[in-house]
Amino acid sequence: MPEGDTVWRAARDLHAALAGKELTRCDIRVPRFATVDFTGDTVEEVVSRGKHLLIRGGGGGESEGWDIHSHLKMEGLWHVYAHGQKWRRPGFKARCVLETADNVVVGFELGFLRVLPRSGEEEAVGYLGPDLLGGDWDPAEALRRLALQPERPLGLALLDQRNLAGIGNVYRCELCFLAGVHPLTPVGEVRNLPRIVDLAKKLLEANKLRSTRATTGNLRGNNLWVYGRSNRGCLRCGTPVVLEQLGDSELELRDLYYCPHCQPPAGGGRTLER
């Protein structure tokens, strides 16, 4: 599931393939932007912002520059190919194809894709909270934003990108488990909130260079404490993991995994795992 660490790796790989290179082909397969063609422009850089990815280019001379802004959502991904190399997904699933003299970059099944003038970037992603893997990371600001919603369940507040950017559903469930906090505990009742924010940073940093995401320290299986374990039980105590759904609305419901023994429905939680 694409979360902040996945998008960070995608940005790193695309930056290596595109930055400083002139586009020899630009094929954006989204009806609204189908006539946009940046062929001949130079890509400046590719960066991640939480779970968003920005390909920036065309800012030479008096040009304002442009952004290709994408979000992977559930199924999206970016691939880098050599010319002539067979794509690993069918062409009809491609939403953006960018070519340079050296590489072919393809975005498949992107949750959304749009083209922005550089001046529109702030409006597009400026609402996001501090990026756990970005240069703007500020734990004090993340805590300040979380504190503004003391009645909101922690399991919803952690997933809200306006508080801290980069946490997806897997990390939401694993962080609540490691904190020993029931995900429905109101933010204002969580005593170890600073440690949870600190752990979120440590987990994403530890996983950003890994192809396998792990919160248990085990990369060869049993890599997650509760996420996806509703049929196997909690890795710590063996209690059947509960699978429910949680979201701010019916359209935003996401699977929620927790251990009813390790995460009793009471405020505060116990000391975090070290």
PDB file of C-alpha atoms in Angstrom:
ATOM      1  CA  MET A   1       0.000   0.000   0.000  1.00  0.00           C
ATOM      2  CA  PRO A   2       1.595   3.332  -1.040  1.00  0.00           C
ATOM      3  CA  GLU A   3       2.434   5.503   1.968  1.00  0.00           C
ATOM      4  CA  GLY A   4       4.984   8.241   2.526  1.00  0.00           C
ATOM      5  CA  ASP A   5       7.969   5.898   2.352  1.00  0.00           C
ATOM      6  CA  THR A   6       6.778   4.387  -0.952  1.00  0.00           C
ATOM      7  CA  VAL A   7       6.285   7.819  -2.524  1.00  0.00           C
ATOM      8  CA  TRP A   8       9.697   8.978  -1.239  1.00  0.00           C
ATOM      9  CA  ARG A   9      11.359   6.054  -3.032  1.00  0.00           C
ATOM     10  CA  ALA A  10       9.389   6.744  -6.211  1.00  0.00           C
ATOM     11  CA  ALA A  11      10.498  10.391  -6.158  1.00  0.00           C
ATOM     12  CA  ARG A  12      14.109   9.350  -5.602  1.00  0.00           C
ATOM     13  CA  ASP A  13      14.033   6.959  -8.576  1.00  0.00           C
ATOM     14  CA  LEU A  14      12.260   9.424 -10.867  1.00  0.00           C
ATOM     15  CA  HIS A  15      14.644  12.195  -9.881  1.00  0.00           C
ATOM     16  CA  ALA A  16      17.600   9.992 -10.830  1.00  0.00           C
ATOM     17  CA  ALA A  17      15.995   9.228 -14.201  1.00  0.00           C
ATOM     18  CA  LEU A  18      14.665  12.689 -15.108  1.00  0.00           C
ATOM     19  CA  ALA A  19      16.408  15.531 -13.265  1.00  0.00           C
ATOM     20  CA  GLY A  20      18.457  17.733 -15.576  1.00  0.00           C
ATOM     21  CA  LYS A  21      17.215  15.834 -18.653  1.00  0.00           C
ATOM     22  CA  GLU A  22      15.332  17.202 -21.648  1.00  0.00           C
ATOM     23  CA  LEU A  23      12.027  15.500 -22.383  1.00  0.00           C
ATOM     24  CA  THR A  24      11.913  13.879 -25.812  1.00  0.00           C
ATOM     25  CA  ARG A  25       8.314  12.752 -25.314  1.00  0.00           C
ATOM     26  CA  CYS A  26       5.471  13.818 -23.061  1.00  0.00           C
ATOM     27  CA  ASP A  27       2.230  11.837 -23.231  1.00  0.00           C
ATOM     28  CA  ILE A  28      -0.297  12.672 -20.498  1.00  0.00           C
ATOM     29  CA  ARG A  29      -3.240  10.288 -20.798  1.00  0.00           C
ATOM     30  CA  VAL A  30      -5.796  12.205 -18.781  1.00  0.00           C
ATOM     31  CA  PRO A  31      -8.511  13.857 -20.910  1.00  0.00           C
ATOM     32  CA  ARG A  32      -8.246  17.271 -19.245  1.00  0.00           C
ATOM     33  CA  PHE A  33      -4.488  17.445 -19.903  1.00  0.00           C
ATOM     34  CA  ALA A  34      -4.230  15.333 -23.045  1.00  0.00           C
ATOM     35  CA  THR A  35      -3.056  18.292 -25.144  1.00  0.00           C
ATOM     36  CA  VAL A  36      -0.305  19.285 -22.699  1.00  0.00           C
ATOM     37  CA  ASP A  37       3.119  18.611 -24.186  1.00  0.00           C
ATOM     38  CA  PHE A  38       6.346  19.447 -22.381  1.00  0.00           C
ATOM     39  CA  THR A  39       8.576  17.909 -25.038  1.00  0.00           C
ATOM     40  CA  GLY A  40      11.767  19.969 -25.240  1.00  0.00           C
ATOM     41  CA  ASP A  41      11.507  21.202 -21.641  1.00  0.00           C
ATOM     42  CA  THR A  42      14.007  20.171 -18.992  1.00  0.00           C
ATOM     43  CA  VAL A  43      12.926  18.458 -15.779  1.00  0.00           C
ATOM     44  CA  GLU A  44      14.375  20.293 -12.792  1.00  0.00           C
ATOM     45  CA  GLU A  45      13.656  17.831 -10.005  1.00  0.00           C
ATOM     46  CA  VAL A  46      11.226  15.264  -8.654  1.00  0.00           C
ATOM     47  CA  VAL A  47      10.155  15.517  -5.015  1.00  0.00           C
ATOM     48  CA  SER A  48       7.701  13.881  -2.666  1.00  0.00           C
ATOM     49  CA  ARG A  49       5.417  15.802  -0.346  1.00  0.00           C
ATOM     50  CA  GLY A  50       3.823  13.365   2.064  1.00  0.00           C
ATOM     51  CA  LYS A  51       1.963  10.963  -0.230  1.00  0.00           C
ATOM     52  CA  HIS A  52       2.062  13.386  -3.167  1.00  0.00           C
ATOM     53  CA  LEU A  53       4.669  13.410  -5.935  1.00  0.00           C
ATOM     54  CA  LEU A  54       5.741  16.493  -7.903  1.00  0.00           C
ATOM     55  CA  ILE A  55       7.712  16.457 -11.148  1.00  0.00           C
ATOM     56  CA  ARG A  56       8.950  20.026 -11.610  1.00  0.00           C
ATOM     57  CA  GLY A  57      10.244  21.371 -14.887  1.00  0.00           C
ATOM     58  CA  GLY A  58      10.381  24.073 -17.506  1.00  0.00           C
ATOM     59  CA  GLY A  59      11.480  26.870 -15.186  1.00  0.00           C
ATOM     60  CA  GLY A  60      14.345  28.197 -17.285  1.00  0.00           C
ATOM     61  CA  GLY A  61      14.697  31.870 -18.248  1.00  0.00           C
ATOM     62  CA  GLU A  62      11.525  33.843 -17.662  1.00  0.00           C
ATOM     63  CA  SER A  63       9.346  30.733 -17.627  1.00  0.00           C
ATOM     64  CA  GLU A  64       7.332  30.197 -14.454  1.00  0.00           C
ATOM     65  CA  GLY A  65       7.766  26.447 -14.656  1.00  0.00           C
ATOM     66  CA  TRP A  66       5.280  23.634 -14.366  1.00  0.00           C
ATOM     67  CA  ASP A  67       4.463  20.715 -12.097  1.00  0.00           C
ATOM     68  CA  ILE A  68       3.101  17.291 -12.921  1.00  0.00           C
ATOM     69  CA  HIS A  69       1.332  16.469  -9.664  1.00  0.00           C
ATOM     70  CA  SER A  70       0.320  12.891  -8.931  1.00  0.00           C
ATOM     71  CA  HIS A  71      -1.003  10.780  -6.073  1.00  0.00           C
ATOM     72  CA  LEU A  72      -0.728   6.997  -6.088  1.00  0.00           C
ATOM     73  CA  LYS A  73      -3.887   6.343  -4.030  1.00  0.00           C
ATOM     74  CA  MET A  74      -4.293   2.551  -3.686  1.00  0.00           C
ATOM     75  CA  GLU A  75      -3.028   1.088  -6.957  1.00  0.00           C
ATOM     76  CA  GLY A  76      -0.752   3.666  -8.550  1.00  0.00           C
ATOM     77  CA  LEU A  77       2.958   3.377  -9.177  1.00  0.00           C
ATOM     78  CA  TRP A  78       5.747   4.818 -11.302  1.00  0.00           C
ATOM     79  CA  HIS A  79       8.207   2.706 -13.281  1.00  0.00           C
ATOM     80  CA  VAL A  80      11.513   3.616 -14.931  1.00  0.00           C
ATOM     81  CA  TYR A  81      12.467   1.655 -18.063  1.00  0.00           C
ATOM     82  CA  ALA A  82      15.265   1.614 -20.574  1.00  0.00           C
ATOM     83  CA  HIS A  83      14.228   2.294 -24.147  1.00  0.00           C
ATOM     84  CA  GLY A  84      12.896  -0.903 -25.691  1.00  0.00           C
ATOM     85  CA  GLN A  85      12.340  -2.599 -22.326  1.00  0.00           C
ATOM     86  CA  LYS A  86       8.946  -4.303 -21.954  1.00  0.00           C
ATOM     87  CA  TRP A  87       6.573  -2.581 -19.556  1.00  0.00           C
ATOM     88  CA  ARG A  88       5.562  -4.606 -16.525  1.00  0.00           C
ATOM     89  CA  ARG A  89       1.969  -3.379 -16.712  1.00  0.00           C
ATOM     90  CA  PRO A  90      -0.327  -3.085 -19.738  1.00  0.00           C
ATOM     91  CA  GLY A  91      -0.152   0.129 -21.710  1.00  0.00           C
ATOM     92  CA  PHE A  92      -3.839   0.937 -21.277  1.00  0.00           C
ATOM     93  CA  LYS A  93      -3.185   1.439 -17.551  1.00  0.00           C
ATOM     94  CA  ALA A  94      -0.551   4.110 -18.208  1.00  0.00           C
ATOM     95  CA  ARG A  95      -1.599   7.660 -17.296  1.00  0.00           C
ATOM     96  CA  CYS A  96       1.657   9.479 -18.021  1.00  0.00           C
ATOM     97  CA  VAL A  97       4.660   8.653 -20.221  1.00  0.00           C
ATOM     98  CA  LEU A  98       7.793  10.804 -20.086  1.00  0.00           C
ATOM     99  CA  GLU A  99      10.854  10.004 -22.155  1.00  0.00           C
ATOM    100  CA  THR A 100      14.391  11.321 -22.211  1.00  0.00           C
ATOM    101  CA  ALA A 101      17.322  10.205 -24.328  1.00  0.00           C
ATOM    102  CA  ASP A 102      18.127   7.630 -21.640  1.00  0.00           C
ATOM    103  CA  ASN A 103      14.909   6.478 -19.992  1.00  0.00           C
ATOM    104  CA  VAL A 104      11.168   5.968 -20.235  1.00  0.00           C
ATOM    105  CA  VAL A 105       9.169   6.889 -17.129  1.00  0.00           C
ATOM    106  CA  VAL A 106       5.600   5.598 -16.872  1.00  0.00           C
ATOM    107  CA  GLY A 107       2.932   6.303 -14.264  1.00  0.00           C
ATOM    108  CA  PHE A 108       0.349   3.511 -14.025  1.00  0.00           C
ATOM    109  CA  GLU A 109      -3.132   3.664 -12.446  1.00  0.00           C
ATOM    110  CA  LEU A 110      -2.390   6.915 -10.657  1.00  0.00           C
ATOM    111  CA  GLY A 111      -5.065   7.978  -8.207  1.00  0.00           C
ATOM    112  CA  PHE A 112      -4.983  11.393  -9.778  1.00  0.00           C
ATOM    113  CA  LEU A 113      -2.742  13.269 -12.147  1.00  0.00           C
ATOM    114  CA  ARG A 114      -2.826  16.941 -13.027  1.00  0.00           C
ATOM    115  CA  VAL A 115      -0.643  19.650 -14.471  1.00  0.00           C
ATOM    116  CA  LEU A 116      -0.086  22.869 -12.531  1.00  0.00           C
ATOM    117  CA  PRO A 117       1.780  26.105 -13.064  1.00  0.00           C
ATOM    118  CA  ARG A 118       4.511  26.417 -10.432  1.00  0.00           C
ATOM    119  CA  SER A 119       2.497  29.164  -8.765  1.00  0.00           C
ATOM    120  CA  GLY A 120      -0.293  26.660  -8.121  1.00  0.00           C
ATOM    121  CA  GLU A 121       1.841  24.277  -6.082  1.00  0.00           C
ATOM    122  CA  GLU A 122       1.183  25.969  -2.767  1.00  0.00           C
ATOM    123  CA  GLU A 123      -2.570  25.732  -3.274  1.00  0.00           C
ATOM    124  CA  ALA A 124      -2.250  22.075  -4.295  1.00  0.00           C
ATOM    125  CA  VAL A 125      -0.156  20.762  -1.400  1.00  0.00           C
ATOM    126  CA  GLY A 126       0.295  23.701   0.981  1.00  0.00           C
ATOM    127  CA  TYR A 127      -2.464  22.432   3.247  1.00  0.00           C
ATOM    128  CA  LEU A 128      -0.413  19.377   4.207  1.00  0.00           C
ATOM    129  CA  GLY A 129       1.124  19.097   7.639  1.00  0.00           C
ATOM    130  CA  PRO A 130       4.859  18.653   8.233  1.00  0.00           C
ATOM    131  CA  ASP A 131       6.279  15.949   5.964  1.00  0.00           C
ATOM    132  CA  LEU A 132       7.718  13.040   7.961  1.00  0.00           C
ATOM    133  CA  LEU A 133      10.363  12.507   5.261  1.00  0.00           C
ATOM    134  CA  GLY A 134      10.722  16.106   4.119  1.00  0.00           C
ATOM    135  CA  GLY A 135      12.969  19.009   4.899  1.00  0.00           C
ATOM    136  CA  ASP A 136      10.050  20.783   6.578  1.00  0.00           C
ATOM    137  CA  TRP A 137       9.573  18.101   9.257  1.00  0.00           C
ATOM    138  CA  ASP A 138       8.685  19.797  12.535  1.00  0.00           C
ATOM    139  CA  PRO A 139       7.426  17.542  15.352  1.00  0.00           C
ATOM    140  CA  ALA A 140       6.312  20.523  17.416  1.00  0.00           C
ATOM    141  CA  GLU A 141       4.083  21.713  14.581  1.00  0.00           C
ATOM    142  CA  ALA A 142       2.672  18.210  14.096  1.00  0.00           C
ATOM    143  CA  LEU A 143       1.817  18.043  17.796  1.00  0.00           C
ATOM    144  CA  ARG A 144       0.281  21.503  17.691  1.00  0.00           C
ATOM    145  CA  ARG A 145      -2.012  20.458  14.857  1.00  0.00           C
ATOM    146  CA  LEU A 146      -3.009  17.242  16.590  1.00  0.00           C
ATOM    147  CA  ALA A 147      -3.773  19.139  19.800  1.00  0.00           C
ATOM    148  CA  LEU A 148      -6.327  21.276  17.956  1.00  0.00           C
ATOM    149  CA  GLN A 149      -8.656  18.244  17.760  1.00  0.00           C
ATOM    150  CA  PRO A 150      -8.663  16.719  21.276  1.00  0.00           C
ATOM    151  CA  GLU A 151     -11.986  14.906  20.784  1.00  0.00           C
ATOM    152  CA  ARG A 152     -11.005  13.242  17.521  1.00  0.00           C
ATOM    153  CA  PRO A 153     -10.051   9.529  17.617  1.00  0.00           C
ATOM    154  CA  LEU A 154      -6.298   9.035  17.315  1.00  0.00           C
ATOM    155  CA  GLY A 155      -6.881   6.554  14.475  1.00  0.00           C
ATOM    156  CA  LEU A 156      -8.448   9.314  12.390  1.00  0.00           C
ATOM    157  CA  ALA A 157      -6.097  12.115  13.409  1.00  0.00           C
ATOM    158  CA  LEU A 158      -2.984  10.150  12.406  1.00  0.00           C
ATOM    159  CA  LEU A 159      -4.404   9.457   8.953  1.00  0.00           C
ATOM    160  CA  ASP A 160      -5.255  13.129   8.365  1.00  0.00           C
ATOM    161  CA  GLN A 161      -2.491  14.521   6.134  1.00  0.00           C
ATOM    162  CA  ARG A 162      -3.201  18.016   7.429  1.00  0.00           C
ATOM    163  CA  ASN A 163      -1.654  16.994  10.754  1.00  0.00           C
ATOM    164  CA  LEU A 164       1.467  15.182   9.580  1.00  0.00           C
ATOM    165  CA  ALA A 165       2.044  14.068   6.022  1.00  0.00           C
ATOM    166  CA  GLY A 166       3.058  10.558   5.046  1.00  0.00           C
ATOM    167  CA  ILE A 167       1.110   8.218   7.336  1.00  0.00           C
ATOM    168  CA  GLY A 168      -1.199   5.768   5.585  1.00  0.00           C
ATOM    169  CA  ASN A 169      -3.410   2.991   6.866  1.00  0.00           C
ATOM    170  CA  VAL A 170      -0.622   0.510   7.622  1.00  0.00           C
ATOM    171  CA  TYR A 171       1.340   2.973   9.738  1.00  0.00           C
ATOM    172  CA  ARG A 172      -1.838   4.239  11.411  1.00  0.00           C
ATOM    173  CA  CYS A 173      -2.627   0.737  12.705  1.00  0.00           C
ATOM    174  CA  GLU A 174       0.951  -0.132  13.642  1.00  0.00           C
ATOM    175  CA  LEU A 175       1.566   3.136  15.492  1.00  0.00           C
ATOM    176  CA  CYS A 176      -1.555   2.737  17.605  1.00  0.00           C
ATOM    177  CA  PHE A 177      -0.462  -0.814  18.439  1.00  0.00           C
ATOM    178  CA  LEU A 178       3.085   0.151  19.378  1.00  0.00           C
ATOM    179  CA  ALA A 179       1.694   2.905  21.582  1.00  0.00           C
ATOM    180  CA  GLY A 180      -0.688   0.474  23.271  1.00  0.00           C
ATOM    181  CA  VAL A 181      -3.507   2.871  22.436  1.00  0.00           C
ATOM    182  CA  HIS A 182      -6.945   1.881  21.195  1.00  0.00           C
ATOM    183  CA  PRO A 183      -7.411   3.706  17.863  1.00  0.00           C
ATOM    184  CA  LEU A 184     -10.696   5.218  19.027  1.00  0.00           C
ATOM    185  CA  THR A 185      -9.029   6.944  21.986  1.00  0.00           C
ATOM    186  CA  PRO A 186      -9.516  10.719  21.711  1.00  0.00           C
ATOM    187  CA  VAL A 187      -6.305  12.587  20.951  1.00  0.00           C
ATOM    188  CA  GLY A 188      -6.671  14.631  24.134  1.00  0.00           C
ATOM    189  CA  GLU A 189      -6.542  11.459  26.261  1.00  0.00           C
ATOM    190  CA  VAL A 190      -3.346  10.062  24.727  1.00  0.00           C
ATOM    191  CA  ARG A 191      -0.557  10.671  27.246  1.00  0.00           C
ATOM    192  CA  ASN A 192       2.331   9.542  25.045  1.00  0.00           C
ATOM    193  CA  LEU A 193       1.462  11.549  21.920  1.00  0.00           C
ATOM    194  CA  PRO A 194       4.966  13.084  21.528  1.00  0.00           C
ATOM    195  CA  ARG A 195       6.477   9.589  21.535  1.00  0.00           C
ATOM    196  CA  ILE A 196       3.965   8.447  18.893  1.00  0.00           C
ATOM    197  CA  VAL A 197       4.961  11.332  16.625  1.00  0.00           C
ATOM    198  CA  ASP A 198       8.626  10.538  17.218  1.00  0.00           C
ATOM    199  CA  LEU A 199       8.045   6.865  16.424  1.00  0.00           C
ATOM    200  CA  ALA A 200       6.207   7.756  13.209  1.00  0.00           C
ATOM    201  CA  LYS A 201       9.289   9.633  12.048  1.00  0.00           C
ATOM    202  CA  LYS A 202      11.611   6.756  13.011  1.00  0.00           C
ATOM    203  CA  LEU A 203       9.496   4.115  11.266  1.00  0.00           C
ATOM    204  CA  LEU A 204       9.241   5.964   7.961  1.00  0.00           C
ATOM    205  CA  GLU A 205      12.939   6.817   8.020  1.00  0.00           C
ATOM    206  CA  ALA A 206      13.825   3.170   8.711  1.00  0.00           C
ATOM    207  CA  ASN A 207      11.588   1.896   5.908  1.00  0.00           C
ATOM    208  CA  LYS A 208      12.189   4.450   3.169  1.00  0.00           C
ATOM    209  CA  LEU A 209      15.130   2.474   1.735  1.00  0.00           C
ATOM    210  CA  ARG A 210      13.481  -0.948   2.124  1.00  0.00           C
ATOM    211  CA  SER A 211      11.410  -2.815  -0.435  1.00  0.00           C
ATOM    212  CA  THR A 212       9.651  -4.583   2.464  1.00  0.00           C
ATOM    213  CA  ARG A 213       8.007  -2.386   5.080  1.00  0.00           C
ATOM    214  CA  ALA A 214       8.560  -3.597   8.633  1.00  0.00           C
ATOM    215  CA  THR A 215       7.529  -2.337  12.057  1.00  0.00           C
ATOM    216  CA  THR A 216       8.625  -5.440  13.984  1.00  0.00           C
ATOM    217  CA  GLY A 217      12.254  -5.418  12.839  1.00  0.00           C
ATOM    218  CA  ASN A 218      11.715  -8.688  10.957  1.00  0.00           C
ATOM    219  CA  LEU A 219      12.130  -8.415   7.180  1.00  0.00           C
ATOM    220  CA  ARG A 220      11.604 -12.121   6.459  1.00  0.00           C
ATOM    221  CA  GLY A 221       7.999 -12.538   7.515  1.00  0.00           C
ATOM    222  CA  ASN A 222       5.815 -11.344  10.392  1.00  0.00           C
ATOM    223  CA  ASN A 223       6.958  -7.831   9.551  1.00  0.00           C
ATOM    224  CA  LEU A 224       3.818  -6.118  10.910  1.00  0.00           C
ATOM    225  CA  TRP A 225       2.346  -6.445  14.406  1.00  0.00           C
ATOM    226  CA  VAL A 226      -1.386  -6.273  13.656  1.00  0.00           C
ATOM    227  CA  TYR A 227      -2.037  -4.948  10.158  1.00  0.00           C
ATOM    228  CA  GLY A 228      -3.541  -7.670   7.965  1.00  0.00           C
ATOM    229  CA  ARG A 229      -3.492 -10.199  10.832  1.00  0.00           C
ATOM    230  CA  SER A 230      -7.217 -10.568  11.531  1.00  0.00           C
ATOM    231  CA  ASN A 231      -6.981 -14.302  10.752  1.00  0.00           C
ATOM    232  CA  ARG A 232      -3.648 -14.923  12.488  1.00  0.00           C
ATOM    233  CA  GLY A 233      -3.679 -13.001  15.735  1.00  0.00           C
ATOM    234  CA  CYS A 234      -1.536 -10.385  17.426  1.00  0.00           C
ATOM    235  CA  LEU A 235       2.182 -11.111  17.131  1.00  0.00           C
ATOM    236  CA  ARG A 236       2.794 -10.168  20.767  1.00  0.00           C
ATOM    237  CA  CYS A 237       0.034 -11.989  22.650  1.00  0.00           C
ATOM    238  CA  GLY A 238      -1.756 -14.149  20.059  1.00  0.00           C
ATOM    239  CA  THR A 239      -5.156 -12.597  20.743  1.00  0.00           C
ATOM    240  CA  PRO A 240      -7.324 -12.491  17.584  1.00  0.00           C
ATOM    241  CA  VAL A 241      -6.815  -9.131  15.922  1.00  0.00           C
ATOM    242  CA  VAL A 242      -9.999  -7.125  15.415  1.00  0.00           C
ATOM    243  CA  LEU A 243     -10.789  -5.866  11.930  1.00  0.00           C
ATOM    244  CA  GLU A 244     -13.164  -2.926  11.723  1.00  0.00           C
ATOM    245  CA  GLN A 245     -13.523   0.089   9.481  1.00  0.00           C
ATOM    246  CA  LEU A 246     -12.914   3.689  10.453  1.00  0.00           C
ATOM    247  CA  GLY A 247     -13.236   6.915   8.525  1.00  0.00           C
ATOM    248  CA  ASP A 248     -14.613  10.420   8.687  1.00  0.00           C
ATOM    249  CA  SER A 249     -17.382   9.405   6.246  1.00  0.00           C
ATOM    250  CA  GLU A 250     -18.723   6.354   4.428  1.00  0.00           C
ATOM    251  CA  LEU A 251     -16.546   7.212   1.441  1.00  0.00           C
ATOM    252  CA  GLU A 252     -13.407   7.416   3.595  1.00  0.00           C
ATOM    253  CA  LEU A 253     -13.723   4.152   5.506  1.00  0.00           C
ATOM    254  CA  ARG A 254     -10.462   2.213   5.788  1.00  0.00           C
ATOM    255  CA  ASP A 255      -9.675  -1.149   7.363  1.00  0.00           C
ATOM    256  CA  LEU A 256      -8.609  -0.783  10.977  1.00  0.00           C
ATOM    257  CA  TYR A 257      -6.669  -3.531  12.756  1.00  0.00           C
ATOM    258  CA  TYR A 258      -5.994  -3.613  16.497  1.00  0.00           C
ATOM    259  CA  CYS A 259      -5.420  -6.046  19.340  1.00  0.00           C
ATOM    260  CA  PRO A 260      -8.147  -5.786  22.004  1.00  0.00           C
ATOM    261  CA  HIS A 261      -5.738  -7.144  24.635  1.00  0.00           C
ATOM    262  CA  CYS A 262      -2.695  -4.987  23.894  1.00  0.00           C
ATOM    263  CA  GLN A 263      -4.832  -1.944  23.036  1.00  0.00           C
ATOM    264  CA  PRO A 264      -7.633  -1.794  25.606  1.00  0.00           C
ATOM    265  CA  PRO A 265     -10.293   0.880  25.043  1.00  0.00           C
ATOM    266  CA  ALA A 266      -8.936   3.309  27.626  1.00  0.00           C
ATOM    267  CA  GLY A 267      -7.101   6.623  27.287  1.00  0.00           C
ATOM    268  CA  GLY A 268      -3.400   7.085  27.507  1.00  0.00           C
ATOM    269  CA  GLY A 269      -1.894   3.725  26.573  1.00  0.00           C
ATOM    270  CA  ARG A 270       1.305   2.275  27.933  1.00  0.00           C
ATOM    271  CA  THR A 271       4.928   3.087  27.243  1.00  0.00           C
ATOM    272  CA  LEU A 272       5.975   2.790  23.608  1.00  0.00           C
ATOM    273  CA  GLU A 273       8.153  -0.020  22.311  1.00  0.00           C
ATOM    274  CA  ARG A 274      11.818   0.967  22.279  1.00  0.00           C
TER     275      ARG A 274
END
